[in-house]
XYZ file of C-alpha atoms in Angstrom:
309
model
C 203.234 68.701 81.677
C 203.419 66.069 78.713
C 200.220 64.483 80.581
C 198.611 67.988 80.640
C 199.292 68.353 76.890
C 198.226 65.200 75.707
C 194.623 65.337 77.595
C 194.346 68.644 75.353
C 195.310 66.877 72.254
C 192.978 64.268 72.500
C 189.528 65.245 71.066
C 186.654 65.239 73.206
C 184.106 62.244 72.886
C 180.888 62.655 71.286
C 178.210 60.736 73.421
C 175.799 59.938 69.917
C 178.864 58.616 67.997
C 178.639 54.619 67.038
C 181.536 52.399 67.318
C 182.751 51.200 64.544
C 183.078 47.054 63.601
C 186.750 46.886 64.265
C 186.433 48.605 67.686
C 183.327 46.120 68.417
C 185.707 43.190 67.430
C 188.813 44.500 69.382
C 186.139 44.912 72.468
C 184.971 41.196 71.727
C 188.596 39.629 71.525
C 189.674 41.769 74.721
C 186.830 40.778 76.662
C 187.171 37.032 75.594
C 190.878 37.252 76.388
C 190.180 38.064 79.599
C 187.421 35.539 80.352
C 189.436 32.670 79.147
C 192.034 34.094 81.399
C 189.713 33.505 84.383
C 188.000 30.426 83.483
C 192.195 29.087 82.823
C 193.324 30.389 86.496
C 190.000 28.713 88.144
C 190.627 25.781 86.315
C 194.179 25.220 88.028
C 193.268 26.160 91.650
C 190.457 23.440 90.745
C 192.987 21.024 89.556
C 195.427 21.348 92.412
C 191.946 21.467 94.800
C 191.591 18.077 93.662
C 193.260 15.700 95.658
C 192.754 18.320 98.808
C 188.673 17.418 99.279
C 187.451 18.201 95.659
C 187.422 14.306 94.891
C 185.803 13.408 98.221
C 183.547 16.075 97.362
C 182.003 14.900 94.504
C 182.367 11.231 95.676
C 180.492 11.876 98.601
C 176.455 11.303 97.414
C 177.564 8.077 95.961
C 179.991 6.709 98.818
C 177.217 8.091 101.455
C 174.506 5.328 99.993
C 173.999 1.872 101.475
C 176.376 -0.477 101.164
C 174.243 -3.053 98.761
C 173.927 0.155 96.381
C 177.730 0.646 95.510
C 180.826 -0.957 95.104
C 182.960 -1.854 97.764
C 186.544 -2.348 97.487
C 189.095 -4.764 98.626
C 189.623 -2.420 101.823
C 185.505 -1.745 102.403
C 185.191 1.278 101.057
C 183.479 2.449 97.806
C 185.110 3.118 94.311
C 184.284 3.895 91.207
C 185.640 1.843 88.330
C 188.338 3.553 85.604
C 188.319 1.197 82.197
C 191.122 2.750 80.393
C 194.838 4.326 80.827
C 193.484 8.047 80.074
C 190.130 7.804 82.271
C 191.471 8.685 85.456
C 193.525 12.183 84.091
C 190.360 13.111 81.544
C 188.405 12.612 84.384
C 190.251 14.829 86.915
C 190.412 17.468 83.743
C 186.314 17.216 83.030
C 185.830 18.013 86.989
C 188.592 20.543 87.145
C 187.363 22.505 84.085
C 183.419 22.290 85.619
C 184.479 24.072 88.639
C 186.844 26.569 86.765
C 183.971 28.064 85.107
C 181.861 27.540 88.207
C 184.161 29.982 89.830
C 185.265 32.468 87.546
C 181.454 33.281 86.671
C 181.716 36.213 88.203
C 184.687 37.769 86.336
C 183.555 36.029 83.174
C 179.979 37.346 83.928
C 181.013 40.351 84.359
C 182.813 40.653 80.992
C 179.689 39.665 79.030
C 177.973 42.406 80.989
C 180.710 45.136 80.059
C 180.802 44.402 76.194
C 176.756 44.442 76.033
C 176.856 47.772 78.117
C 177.569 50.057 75.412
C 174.184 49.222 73.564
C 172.279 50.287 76.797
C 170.734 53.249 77.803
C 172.861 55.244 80.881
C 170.241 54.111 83.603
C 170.105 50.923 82.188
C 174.229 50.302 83.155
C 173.992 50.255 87.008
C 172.219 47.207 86.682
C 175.480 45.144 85.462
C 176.450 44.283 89.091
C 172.934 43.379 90.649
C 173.254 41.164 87.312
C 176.174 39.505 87.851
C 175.664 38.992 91.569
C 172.109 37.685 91.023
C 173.504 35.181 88.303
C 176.142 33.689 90.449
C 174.079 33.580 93.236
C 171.296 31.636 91.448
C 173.713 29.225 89.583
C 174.999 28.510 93.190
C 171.510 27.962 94.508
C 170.791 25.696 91.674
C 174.143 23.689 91.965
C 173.744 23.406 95.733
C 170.000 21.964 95.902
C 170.955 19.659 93.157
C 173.939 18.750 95.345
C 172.012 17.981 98.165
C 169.126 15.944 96.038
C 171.759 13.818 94.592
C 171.675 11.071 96.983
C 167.652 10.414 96.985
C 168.051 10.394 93.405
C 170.755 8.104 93.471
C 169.157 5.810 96.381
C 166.040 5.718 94.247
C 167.408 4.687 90.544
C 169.683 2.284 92.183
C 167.582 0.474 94.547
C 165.247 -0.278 91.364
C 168.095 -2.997 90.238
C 166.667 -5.180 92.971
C 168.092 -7.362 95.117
C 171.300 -9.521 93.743
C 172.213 -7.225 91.438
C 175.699 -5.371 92.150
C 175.530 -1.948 91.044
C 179.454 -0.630 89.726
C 179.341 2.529 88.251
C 182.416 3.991 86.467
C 184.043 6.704 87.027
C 183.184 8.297 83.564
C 179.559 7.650 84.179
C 179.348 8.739 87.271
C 181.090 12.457 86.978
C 179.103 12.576 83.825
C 175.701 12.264 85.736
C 176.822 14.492 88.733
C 177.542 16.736 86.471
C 175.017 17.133 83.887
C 172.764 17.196 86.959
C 174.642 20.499 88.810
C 174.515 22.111 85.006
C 170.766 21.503 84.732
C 169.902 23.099 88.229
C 172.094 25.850 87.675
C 171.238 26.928 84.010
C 167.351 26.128 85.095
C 167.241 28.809 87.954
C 169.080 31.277 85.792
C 165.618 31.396 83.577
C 163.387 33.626 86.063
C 166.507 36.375 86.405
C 166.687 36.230 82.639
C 162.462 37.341 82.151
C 163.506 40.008 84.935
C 166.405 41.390 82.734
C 164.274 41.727 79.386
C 161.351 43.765 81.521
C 164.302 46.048 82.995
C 165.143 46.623 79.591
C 161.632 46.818 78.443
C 160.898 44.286 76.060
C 158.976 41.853 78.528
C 156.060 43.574 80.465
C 154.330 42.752 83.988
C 151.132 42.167 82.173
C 152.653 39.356 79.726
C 154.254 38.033 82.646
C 150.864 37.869 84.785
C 148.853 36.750 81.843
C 150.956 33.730 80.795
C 151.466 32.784 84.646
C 149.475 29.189 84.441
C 151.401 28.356 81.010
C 154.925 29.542 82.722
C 154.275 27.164 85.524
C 152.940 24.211 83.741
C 155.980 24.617 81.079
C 158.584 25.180 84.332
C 157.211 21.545 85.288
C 157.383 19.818 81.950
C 160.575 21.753 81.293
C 161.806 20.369 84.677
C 160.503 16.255 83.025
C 162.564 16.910 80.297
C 165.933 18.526 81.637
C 166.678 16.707 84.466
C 169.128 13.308 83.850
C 167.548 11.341 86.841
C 164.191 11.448 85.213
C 162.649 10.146 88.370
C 159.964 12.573 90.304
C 161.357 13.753 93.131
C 164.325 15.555 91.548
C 161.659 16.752 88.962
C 159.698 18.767 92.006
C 163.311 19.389 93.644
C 164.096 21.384 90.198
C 160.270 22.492 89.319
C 159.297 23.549 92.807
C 161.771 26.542 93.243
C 161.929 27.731 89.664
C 158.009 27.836 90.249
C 158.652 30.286 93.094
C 161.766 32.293 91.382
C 158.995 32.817 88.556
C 156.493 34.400 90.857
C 159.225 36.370 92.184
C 160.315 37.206 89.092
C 156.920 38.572 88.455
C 156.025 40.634 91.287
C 159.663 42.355 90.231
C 158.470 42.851 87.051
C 155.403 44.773 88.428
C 157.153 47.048 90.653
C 159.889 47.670 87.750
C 156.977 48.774 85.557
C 155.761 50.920 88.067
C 158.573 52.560 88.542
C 158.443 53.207 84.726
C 155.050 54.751 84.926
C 155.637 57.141 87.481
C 159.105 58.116 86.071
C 157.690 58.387 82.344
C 154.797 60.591 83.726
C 157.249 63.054 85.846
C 159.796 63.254 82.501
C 155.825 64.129 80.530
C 155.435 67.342 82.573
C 158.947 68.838 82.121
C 158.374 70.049 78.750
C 155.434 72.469 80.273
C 156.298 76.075 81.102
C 154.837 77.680 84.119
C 152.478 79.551 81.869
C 151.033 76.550 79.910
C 148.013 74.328 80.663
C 149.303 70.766 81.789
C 148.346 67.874 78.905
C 145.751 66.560 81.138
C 142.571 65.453 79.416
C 139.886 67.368 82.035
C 136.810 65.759 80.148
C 134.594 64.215 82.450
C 134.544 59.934 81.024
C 131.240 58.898 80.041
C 129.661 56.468 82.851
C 128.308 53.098 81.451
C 124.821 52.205 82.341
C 125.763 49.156 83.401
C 126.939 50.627 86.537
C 124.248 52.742 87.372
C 121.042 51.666 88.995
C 117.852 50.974 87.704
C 116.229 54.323 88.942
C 119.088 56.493 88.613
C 119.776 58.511 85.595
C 123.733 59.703 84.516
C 124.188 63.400 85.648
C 124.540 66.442 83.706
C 121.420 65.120 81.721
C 118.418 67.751 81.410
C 114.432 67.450 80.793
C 115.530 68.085 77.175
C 118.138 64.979 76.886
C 115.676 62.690 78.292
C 113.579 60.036 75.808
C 110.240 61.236 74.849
């Protein structure tokens, strides 16, 4: 009964009401809250992870290379070098705190997605799990092919040392490289779902898309010069070479989206008509260019009296 009378107390929400600032800011600090939360939680299953395979892991392009490219130990196997008391725990912190975030995208992803949803139209709000699912997805996809280019990358910069040279990388520089290198894939293939989120919303059409596709491409390749840490040209075309393709994909999407938009735009135009009225369509025949018509032919409709004298 008190349940009964307190749903009849409260006052019924008015759908065009705004929010005001402090209700935007609680909103913010909940939704932060709970993303640091995540990112925390992922960050200590990462850090226990550690010594189970998530060191191996990320050791693993680097120990896989020739022996003559890396540093061997006392025992035969590789290493990487620590130079101060702190490097080996900052290190292990750095990596855990990478793959925190990595994993708690979704939740945190999600949370962004929540707080911008009340600015967005009611169609516009089913979107926020193809989003977050597309994101993670990509960022994956990214991480992974810059994963699995890591050790032609590596094989090329180091074998340009030459022969005689010992290459011993530390352990700072190393997890710095890896990665700065996983980041740079990721965020790069997030681009193309980002153009397909501002046509949903309808700020970016199909026809900008199309029209700018040979500057897209060419600034996806110098963008992929620029971004990746390797700077050497086969991780360039292993970063420029898919974004090239999400682009195009991200086109296409954009022209059935806008299709979509036509159709459903021109349905909503006739519901206004009554059964009695005319419909708005414009029934005056378009005026055929001459360009188009042969050389003997005249346009039709014309008499004796519209013709030259």
């Amino acid at each position: 009964m008190r349940t009964v009378r307190l749903r009849q107390r409260r006052a019924a929400r008015d759908p065009q009401a705004g929010m005001p600032l402090v209700a935007h800011l609680t909103e913010l600090r909940n939704r932060v809250g709970v993303s640091l939360i995540a990112v925390l939680a992922g960050t200590a299953l990462a850090f226990w992870w550690y010594d189970q395979g998530l060191g191996d892991f990320i050791r693993a392009p680097y120990c896989g290379l020739p022996e003559e490219l890396r540093y061997n130990d006392a025992q035969g196997g590789c290493g990487l070098l620590v130079t101060d008391v702190f490097g080996g725990a900052l290190i292990r912190l750095k990596i855990s705190f990478i793959v925190g975030v990595v994993v708690s995208a979704p939740l945190w992803l999600f949370q962004v997605w929540q707080f911008l949803t009340p600015g967005l139209k009611s169609t516009e709000k089913r979107y926020g799990v193809v989003f977050v699912t597309a994101s993670s997805a990509l960022f994956g996809l990214g991480a992974a092919l810059a994963y699995v280019s890591l050790s032609a990358g590596l094989r090329l910069l180091l074998g340009l040392a030459g022969e005689g040279v010992v290459v011993a990388l530390t352990a700072q520089d190393y997890i710095g490289f890896v990665i700065s290198l996983l980041l740079a894939f990721g965020l790069s293939f997030e681009l193309p779902l980002i153009a397909v989120a501002l046509n949903v919303v309808g700020v970016l059409s199909h026809d900008a898309l199309s029209g700018a596709r040979r500057w897209i491409f060419f600034l996806t390749v110098l963008f992929a010069a620029f971004v990746t840490p390797t700077q050497d040209p086969f991780t360039m075309v292993a970063m420029a070479a898919p974004m090239i393709v999400l682009f195009e994909l991200a086109i296409q999407v954009a022209r059935v989206v806008d299709r979509r938009r036509a159709r459903r735009s021109m349905a909503e135009s006739f519901r206004s008509v009554g059964d009695g009225e005319a419909s708005p369509l414009d029934a005056t025949p378009s005026r055929l260019d001459a360009e188009f018509l042969p050389a003997d032919s005249e346009p039709a409709g014309l008499g004796d009296a519209a013709r030259p004298a």
